[in-house]
XYZ file of C-alpha atoms in Angstrom:
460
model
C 8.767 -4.454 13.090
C 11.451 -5.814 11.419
C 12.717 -5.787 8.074
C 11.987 -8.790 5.604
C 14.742 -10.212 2.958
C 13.917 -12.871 0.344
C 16.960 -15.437 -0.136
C 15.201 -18.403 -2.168
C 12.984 -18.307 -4.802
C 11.283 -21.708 -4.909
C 12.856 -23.260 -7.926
C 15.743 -26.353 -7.873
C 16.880 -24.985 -11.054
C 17.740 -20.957 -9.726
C 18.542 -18.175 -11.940
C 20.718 -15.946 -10.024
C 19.871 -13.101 -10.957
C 16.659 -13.081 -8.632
C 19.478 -13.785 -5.891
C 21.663 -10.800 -6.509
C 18.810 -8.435 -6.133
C 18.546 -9.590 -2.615
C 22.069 -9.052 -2.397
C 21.313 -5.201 -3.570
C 19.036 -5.193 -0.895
C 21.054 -6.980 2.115
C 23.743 -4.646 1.280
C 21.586 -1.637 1.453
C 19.938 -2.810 4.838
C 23.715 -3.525 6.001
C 26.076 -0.826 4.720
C 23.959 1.903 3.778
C 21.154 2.192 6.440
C 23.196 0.068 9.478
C 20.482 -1.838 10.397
C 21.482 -4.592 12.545
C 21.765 -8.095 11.171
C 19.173 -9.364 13.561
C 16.468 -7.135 12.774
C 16.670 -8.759 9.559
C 14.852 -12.129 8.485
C 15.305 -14.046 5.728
C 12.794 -15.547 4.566
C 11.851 -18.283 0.908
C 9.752 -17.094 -1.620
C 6.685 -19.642 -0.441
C 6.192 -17.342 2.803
C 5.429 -14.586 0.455
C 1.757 -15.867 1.305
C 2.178 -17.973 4.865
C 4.264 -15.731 6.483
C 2.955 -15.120 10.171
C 5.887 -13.960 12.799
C 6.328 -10.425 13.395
C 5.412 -7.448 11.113
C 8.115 -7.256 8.294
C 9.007 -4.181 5.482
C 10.246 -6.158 3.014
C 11.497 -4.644 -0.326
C 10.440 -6.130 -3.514
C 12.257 -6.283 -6.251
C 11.794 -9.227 -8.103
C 9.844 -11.064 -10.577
C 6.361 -10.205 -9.731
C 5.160 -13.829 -10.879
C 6.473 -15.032 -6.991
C 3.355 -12.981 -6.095
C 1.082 -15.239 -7.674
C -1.302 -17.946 -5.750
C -1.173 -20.943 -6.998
C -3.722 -20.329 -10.238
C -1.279 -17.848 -11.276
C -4.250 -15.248 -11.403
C -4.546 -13.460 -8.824
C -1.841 -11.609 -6.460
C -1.249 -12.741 -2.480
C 1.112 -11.856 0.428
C 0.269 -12.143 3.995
C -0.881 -9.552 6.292
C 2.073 -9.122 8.350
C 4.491 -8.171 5.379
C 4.265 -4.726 4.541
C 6.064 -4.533 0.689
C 7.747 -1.472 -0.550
C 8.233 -2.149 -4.437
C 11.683 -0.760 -5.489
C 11.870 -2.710 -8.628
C 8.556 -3.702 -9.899
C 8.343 -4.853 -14.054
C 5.812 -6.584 -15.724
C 8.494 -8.315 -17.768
C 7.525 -11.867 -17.205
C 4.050 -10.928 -18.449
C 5.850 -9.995 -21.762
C 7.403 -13.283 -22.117
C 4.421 -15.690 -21.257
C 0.885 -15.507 -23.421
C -0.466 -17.254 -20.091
C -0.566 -13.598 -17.857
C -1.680 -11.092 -20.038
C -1.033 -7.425 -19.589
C -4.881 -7.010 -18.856
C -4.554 -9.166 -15.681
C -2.351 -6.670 -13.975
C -5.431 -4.244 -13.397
C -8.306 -6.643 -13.136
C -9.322 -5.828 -9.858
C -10.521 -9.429 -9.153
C -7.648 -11.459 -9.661
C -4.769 -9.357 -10.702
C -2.189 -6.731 -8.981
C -4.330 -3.696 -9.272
C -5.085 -3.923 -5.017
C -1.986 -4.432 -4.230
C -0.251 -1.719 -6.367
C -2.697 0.555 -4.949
C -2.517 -0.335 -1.775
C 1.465 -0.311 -1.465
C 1.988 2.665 -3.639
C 4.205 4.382 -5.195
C 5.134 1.760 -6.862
C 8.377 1.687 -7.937
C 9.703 0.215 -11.268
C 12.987 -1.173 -12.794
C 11.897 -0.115 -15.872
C 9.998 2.768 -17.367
C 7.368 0.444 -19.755
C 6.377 -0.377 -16.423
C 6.081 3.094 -14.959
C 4.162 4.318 -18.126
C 1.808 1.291 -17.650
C 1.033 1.691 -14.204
C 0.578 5.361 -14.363
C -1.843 5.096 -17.546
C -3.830 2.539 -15.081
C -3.936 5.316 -12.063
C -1.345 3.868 -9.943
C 1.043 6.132 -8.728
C 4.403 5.121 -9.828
C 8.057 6.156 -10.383
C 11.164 4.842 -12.120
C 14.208 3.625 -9.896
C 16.193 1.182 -12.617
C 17.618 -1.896 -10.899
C 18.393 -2.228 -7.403
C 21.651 -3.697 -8.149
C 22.869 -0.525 -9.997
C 23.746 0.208 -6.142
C 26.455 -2.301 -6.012
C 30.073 0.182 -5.104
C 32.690 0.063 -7.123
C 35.426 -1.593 -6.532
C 39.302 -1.294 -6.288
C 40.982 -0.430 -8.976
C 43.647 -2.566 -9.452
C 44.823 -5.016 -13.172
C 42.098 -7.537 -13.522
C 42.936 -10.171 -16.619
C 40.192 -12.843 -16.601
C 37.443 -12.584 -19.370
C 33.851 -14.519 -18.226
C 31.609 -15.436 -21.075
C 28.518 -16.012 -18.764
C 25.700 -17.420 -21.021
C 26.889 -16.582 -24.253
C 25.331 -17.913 -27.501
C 28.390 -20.839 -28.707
C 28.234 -18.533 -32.068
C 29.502 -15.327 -30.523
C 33.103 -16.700 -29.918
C 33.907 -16.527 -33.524
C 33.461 -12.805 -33.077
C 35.804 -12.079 -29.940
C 39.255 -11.119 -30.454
C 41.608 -14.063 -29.685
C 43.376 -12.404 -27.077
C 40.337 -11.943 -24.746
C 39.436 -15.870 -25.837
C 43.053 -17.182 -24.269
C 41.673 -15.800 -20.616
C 38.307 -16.377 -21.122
C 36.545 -18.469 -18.749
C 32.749 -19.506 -19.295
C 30.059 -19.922 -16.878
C 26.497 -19.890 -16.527
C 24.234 -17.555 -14.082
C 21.510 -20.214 -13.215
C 22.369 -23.643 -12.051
C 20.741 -26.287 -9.616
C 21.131 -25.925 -5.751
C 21.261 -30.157 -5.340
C 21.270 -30.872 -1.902
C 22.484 -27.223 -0.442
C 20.544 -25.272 2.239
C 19.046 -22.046 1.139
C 21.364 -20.819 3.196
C 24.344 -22.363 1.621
C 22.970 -21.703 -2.068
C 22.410 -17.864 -0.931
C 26.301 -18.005 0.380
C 27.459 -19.309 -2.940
C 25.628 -17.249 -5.108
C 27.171 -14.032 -3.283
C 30.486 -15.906 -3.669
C 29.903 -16.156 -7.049
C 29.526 -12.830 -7.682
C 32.477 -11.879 -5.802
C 34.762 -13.685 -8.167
C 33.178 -11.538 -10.994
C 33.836 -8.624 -8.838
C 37.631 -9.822 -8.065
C 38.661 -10.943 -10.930
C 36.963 -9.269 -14.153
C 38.522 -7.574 -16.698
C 35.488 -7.942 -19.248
C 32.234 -9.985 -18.744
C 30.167 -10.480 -22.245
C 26.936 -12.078 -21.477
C 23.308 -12.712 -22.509
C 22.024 -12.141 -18.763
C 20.644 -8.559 -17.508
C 21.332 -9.544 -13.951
C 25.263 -10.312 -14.892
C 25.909 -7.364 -16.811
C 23.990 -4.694 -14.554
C 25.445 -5.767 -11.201
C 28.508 -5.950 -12.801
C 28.714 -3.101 -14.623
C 28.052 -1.326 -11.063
C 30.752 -2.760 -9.771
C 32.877 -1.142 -12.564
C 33.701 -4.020 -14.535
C 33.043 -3.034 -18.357
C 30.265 -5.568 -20.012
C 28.674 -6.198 -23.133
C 25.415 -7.882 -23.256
C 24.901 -9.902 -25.762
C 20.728 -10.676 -27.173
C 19.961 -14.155 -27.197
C 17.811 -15.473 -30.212
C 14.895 -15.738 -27.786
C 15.119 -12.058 -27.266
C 14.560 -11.348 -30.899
C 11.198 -12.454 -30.437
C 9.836 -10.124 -27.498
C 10.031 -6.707 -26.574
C 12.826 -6.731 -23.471
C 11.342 -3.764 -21.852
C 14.496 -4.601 -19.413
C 16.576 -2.611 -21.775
C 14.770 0.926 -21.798
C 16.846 0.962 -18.456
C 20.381 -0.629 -18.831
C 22.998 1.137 -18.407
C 23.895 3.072 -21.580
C 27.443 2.372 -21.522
C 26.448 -0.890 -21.550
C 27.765 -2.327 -25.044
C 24.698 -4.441 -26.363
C 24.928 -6.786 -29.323
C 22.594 -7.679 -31.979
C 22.538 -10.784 -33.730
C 26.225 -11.743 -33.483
C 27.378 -8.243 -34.899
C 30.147 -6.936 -32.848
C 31.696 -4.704 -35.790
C 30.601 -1.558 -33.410
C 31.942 -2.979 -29.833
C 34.969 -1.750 -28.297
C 36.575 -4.467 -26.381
C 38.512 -2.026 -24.428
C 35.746 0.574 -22.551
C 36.159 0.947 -19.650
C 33.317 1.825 -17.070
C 33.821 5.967 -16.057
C 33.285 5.129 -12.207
C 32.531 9.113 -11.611
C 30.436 11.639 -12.604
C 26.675 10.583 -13.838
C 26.878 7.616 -13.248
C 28.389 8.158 -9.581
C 25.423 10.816 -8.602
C 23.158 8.262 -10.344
C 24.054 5.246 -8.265
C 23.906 7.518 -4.589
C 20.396 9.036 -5.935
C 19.166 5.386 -5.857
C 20.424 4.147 -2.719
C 18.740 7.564 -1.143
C 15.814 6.527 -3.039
C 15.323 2.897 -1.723
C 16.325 3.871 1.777
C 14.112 6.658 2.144
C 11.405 4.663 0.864
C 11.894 2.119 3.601
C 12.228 4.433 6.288
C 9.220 6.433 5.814
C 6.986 2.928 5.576
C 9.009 2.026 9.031
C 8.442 5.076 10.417
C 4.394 5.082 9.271
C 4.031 1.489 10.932
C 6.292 2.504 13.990
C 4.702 5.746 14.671
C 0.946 4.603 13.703
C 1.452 1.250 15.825
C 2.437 3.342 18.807
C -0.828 5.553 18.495
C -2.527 3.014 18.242
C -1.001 1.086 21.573
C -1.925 3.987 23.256
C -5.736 4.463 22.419
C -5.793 0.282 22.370
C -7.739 0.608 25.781
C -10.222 3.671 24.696
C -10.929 1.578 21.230
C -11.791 -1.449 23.119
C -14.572 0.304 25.390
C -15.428 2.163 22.787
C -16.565 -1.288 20.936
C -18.226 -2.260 23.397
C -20.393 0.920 24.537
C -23.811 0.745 24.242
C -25.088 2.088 21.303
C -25.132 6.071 21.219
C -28.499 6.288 20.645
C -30.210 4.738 23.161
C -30.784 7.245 25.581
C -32.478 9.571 22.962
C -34.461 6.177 21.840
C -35.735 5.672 25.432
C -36.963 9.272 26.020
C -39.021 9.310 23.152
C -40.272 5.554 23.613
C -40.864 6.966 27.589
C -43.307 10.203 26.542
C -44.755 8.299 23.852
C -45.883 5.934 26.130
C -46.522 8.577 28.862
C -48.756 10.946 26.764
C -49.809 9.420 23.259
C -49.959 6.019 23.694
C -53.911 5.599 22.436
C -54.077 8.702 20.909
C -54.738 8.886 17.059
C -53.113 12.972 16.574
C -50.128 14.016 13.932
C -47.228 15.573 15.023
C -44.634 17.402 13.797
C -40.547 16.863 14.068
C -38.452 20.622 15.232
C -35.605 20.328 12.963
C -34.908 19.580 9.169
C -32.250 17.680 9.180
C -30.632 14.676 6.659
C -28.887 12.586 9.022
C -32.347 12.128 10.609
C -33.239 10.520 7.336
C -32.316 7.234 5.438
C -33.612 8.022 1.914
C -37.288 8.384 2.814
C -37.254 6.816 5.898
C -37.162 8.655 9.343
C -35.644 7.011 12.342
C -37.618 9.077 14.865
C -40.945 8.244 12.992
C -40.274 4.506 13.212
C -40.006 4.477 16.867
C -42.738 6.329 17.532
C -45.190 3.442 14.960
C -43.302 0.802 17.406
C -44.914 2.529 20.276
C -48.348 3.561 18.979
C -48.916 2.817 14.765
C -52.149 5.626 15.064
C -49.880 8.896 15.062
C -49.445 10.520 11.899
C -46.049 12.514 11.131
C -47.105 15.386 9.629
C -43.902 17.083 8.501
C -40.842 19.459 9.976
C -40.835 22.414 11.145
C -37.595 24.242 10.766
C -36.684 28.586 11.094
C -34.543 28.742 8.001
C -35.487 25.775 5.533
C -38.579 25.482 3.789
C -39.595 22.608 0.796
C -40.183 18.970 1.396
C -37.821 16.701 3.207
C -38.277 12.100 3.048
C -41.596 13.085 1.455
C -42.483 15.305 4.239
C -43.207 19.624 3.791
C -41.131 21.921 6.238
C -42.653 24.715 7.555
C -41.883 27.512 9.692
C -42.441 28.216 13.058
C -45.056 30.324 12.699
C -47.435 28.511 10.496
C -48.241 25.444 12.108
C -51.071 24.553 15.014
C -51.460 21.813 17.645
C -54.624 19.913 17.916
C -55.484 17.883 21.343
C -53.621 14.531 20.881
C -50.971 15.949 18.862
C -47.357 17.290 19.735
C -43.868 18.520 18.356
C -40.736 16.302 18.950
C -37.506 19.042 19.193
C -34.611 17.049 17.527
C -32.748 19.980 16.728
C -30.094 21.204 19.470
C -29.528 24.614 18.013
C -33.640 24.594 17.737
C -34.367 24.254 21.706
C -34.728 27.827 22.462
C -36.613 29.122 19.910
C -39.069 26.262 20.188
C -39.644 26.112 24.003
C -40.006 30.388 23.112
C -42.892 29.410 20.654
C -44.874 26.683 22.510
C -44.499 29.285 25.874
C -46.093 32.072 23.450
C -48.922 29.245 22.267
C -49.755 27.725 25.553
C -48.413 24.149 24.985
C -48.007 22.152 27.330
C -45.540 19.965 28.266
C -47.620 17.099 26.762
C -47.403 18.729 23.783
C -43.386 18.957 23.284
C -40.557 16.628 23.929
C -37.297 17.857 23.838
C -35.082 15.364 22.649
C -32.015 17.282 21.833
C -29.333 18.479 24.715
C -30.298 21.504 25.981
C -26.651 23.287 26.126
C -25.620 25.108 29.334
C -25.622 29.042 29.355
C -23.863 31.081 32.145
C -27.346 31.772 34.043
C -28.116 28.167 34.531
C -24.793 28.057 37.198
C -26.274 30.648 38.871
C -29.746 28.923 38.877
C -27.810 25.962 40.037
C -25.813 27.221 42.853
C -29.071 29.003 43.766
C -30.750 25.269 43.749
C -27.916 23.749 46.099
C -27.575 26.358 48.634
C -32.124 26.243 48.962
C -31.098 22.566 49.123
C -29.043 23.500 52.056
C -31.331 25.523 53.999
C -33.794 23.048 54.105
């Protein structure tokens, strides 16, 4: 097994942000749990689905719209990808009429089966959690992956980014942060760059922000979270867009984060700075121990359970192809049948009341013996210590029932063989009258009868 990283997302126009949560993650795998580089494989959002090399954990933190087949109804991943969801949100259902909220537990086309079969699930935010749970999917809140990011040196930083701010926030921000302000965006195309090269200079990208910060204000979740992890103070600013939609992304940003409301940055303070200890410290290492536990145990599981498995791999396979169990019983009936009863129009009587004889009314036993000779009548069961009527058929006790020529008693019950052999010695039956068809178990007298048999072998 090997551990699975996504590092493209399918689209010529990217948004980084999906990017930098595979950053969280590659840094995690790296750094945190020192799993070497080639155990992990990188792999594009399209082998989500086609993905057939060897068995992969792979984290998933992401949009869950990359889960969707081609329809966009129902959610697909390939067999050999085991997911562990870190940071699942139905956010993009909350933006887009087009995947209701319904469709996420519609267990014919939605995630339902897949939430249930990779849970816990955890979620980046707690709408999420709250949904999932309400649905009976066990789930948990972890916040964003990214909030794992370490801090970094401290040391002056002067540059101010305005990544994807609204043109009519400037008016608003003091002229001294303006004169080393530098604007960018956090989504651009990859033109003709490998996804190797475009997952290079997206990490490079947010390295600058990392080396150079002293304040980032922007309208993205995935600037100001990441960021703010790395200690650089943010301030996200809503976009008119997000006036119209519940951003559940918010029940879980930071809450030093500074956010901004229709232009009105009366209440910000330019100058906080991100505390880099305490809460938000124990916060940060509770995550990490949270994501890499969670991908342990599932490599453990498949580890441990695929090496059972190896081992009984040669037991299974005869096992599949061993005769079915019941044919030995099925030929010693079908063999005194035949023997004894085969023209004979008498009833008879099974020893032993039991349910897994039965399928609803039907009795196994009684079905062979019609394949043999359709003129025998099953009477009922005879049982020591259950009375009433069983598939249709009364029970009775061992003392009130009778043999007739022609008819017989067919001993299905192991625990049953003693008493019964007992009760057709006391009645004179004989052996055309009884079949034992349970095991008769071994007492300590029959090795003695047995040696006894061997050594009168001998002497003759």
């Amino acid at each position: 097994m090997k551990y699975g990283l996504l590092t493209y997302f399918g689209a010529p126009y990217c948004n980084f942000g999906d990017y930098v949560q595979s950053i969280a993650i590659e840094y995690l795998y790296l750094e945190i749990m020192k799993i070497p580089k080639d155990q992990i494989v990188y792999i594009t959002e399209q082998e989500l689905k086609s993905y057939d090399g060897e068995q992969l954990i792979l984290p998933y933190s992401y949009v869950l719209a990359f889960l969707l087949d081609k329809n966009h109804e129902k959610a697909e991943i390939s067999n050999k990808i085991t997911v562990v969801f870190l940071g699942a949100s139905v956010e993009f259902a909350m933006l887009y009429d087009a995947y209701p909220l319904d469709n996420f537990f519609d267990s014919t086309k939605g995630y339902y089966n897949l939430f249930l079969k990779y849970s816990p699930v955890g979620c980046r935010d707690n709408f999420t959690k709250e949904l999932l749970q309400r649905h009976g999917i066990s789930a948990y809140l972890q916040g964003c992956i990214t909030n794992i990011f370490p801090f970094r040196k401290e040391k002056p930083y002067k540059k101010v980014f305005l990544i994807d701010v609204p043109a009519e926030s400037l008016q608003h921000i003091p002229q001294k942060l303006l004169e080393n302000a530098e604007i960018l965006s956090n989504a651009e195309e990859i033109m003709d760059l490998s996804f190797e090269q475009n997952y290079q200079k997206i990490k490079e990208r947010y390295e600058y922000y990392r080396d150079n910060a002293a304040l980032i204000i922007s309208s993205r979740y995935h600037v100001v979270t990441p960021c703010n992890a790395m200690g650089i103070p943010c301030i996200f600013v809503r976009r008119t867009v997000d006036k119209h939609r519940r951003d559940i992304r918010l029940d879980t940003l930071h809450p030093e984060i500074q956010i901004v409301y229709d232009n009105d940055f009366s209440r910000v303070d330019f100058q906080r700075r991100v505390d880099c200890g305490g809460s938000f410290y124990e916060m940060k290492q509770q995550i990490i121990e949270l994501a890499s536990s969670r991908i342990s145990t599932v490599a453990t599981l498949y580890q441990n359970t695929q090496y059972i498995y190896e081992f009984f791999k040669p037991r299974i396979e005869w096992f599949q192809q061993m005769p079915d169990a019941d044919i030995s019983y099925k030929n010693r009936l079908l063999s005194y049948i035949t023997a004894y009863h085969a023209n004979s129009e008498g009833k008879y009587y099974i020893w032993g009341a039991i349910k897994l004889l039965c399928n609803g009314n039907s009795v196994g036993l009684v079905e062979l013996v019609k394949s043999v000779n359709p003129k025998l009548k099953f009477t009922g069961w005879i049982d020591t210590f259950k009375t009433g009527i069983l598939a249709q058929r009364r029970i009775f006790s061992p003392q009130h029932f009778m043999l007739e020529d022609g008819d017989f008693v067919i001993v299905a019950a192991e625990t049953a063989v003693e008493t019964a052999v007992q009760c057709f010695t006391k009645k004179g039956y004989g052996k055309e009258q009884y079949l034992i068809l349970a095991n008769t178990m071994a007492v300590q007298g029959d090795i003695e009868a047995e040696l006894k048999r061997r050594t009168v072998g001998t002497e003759e």
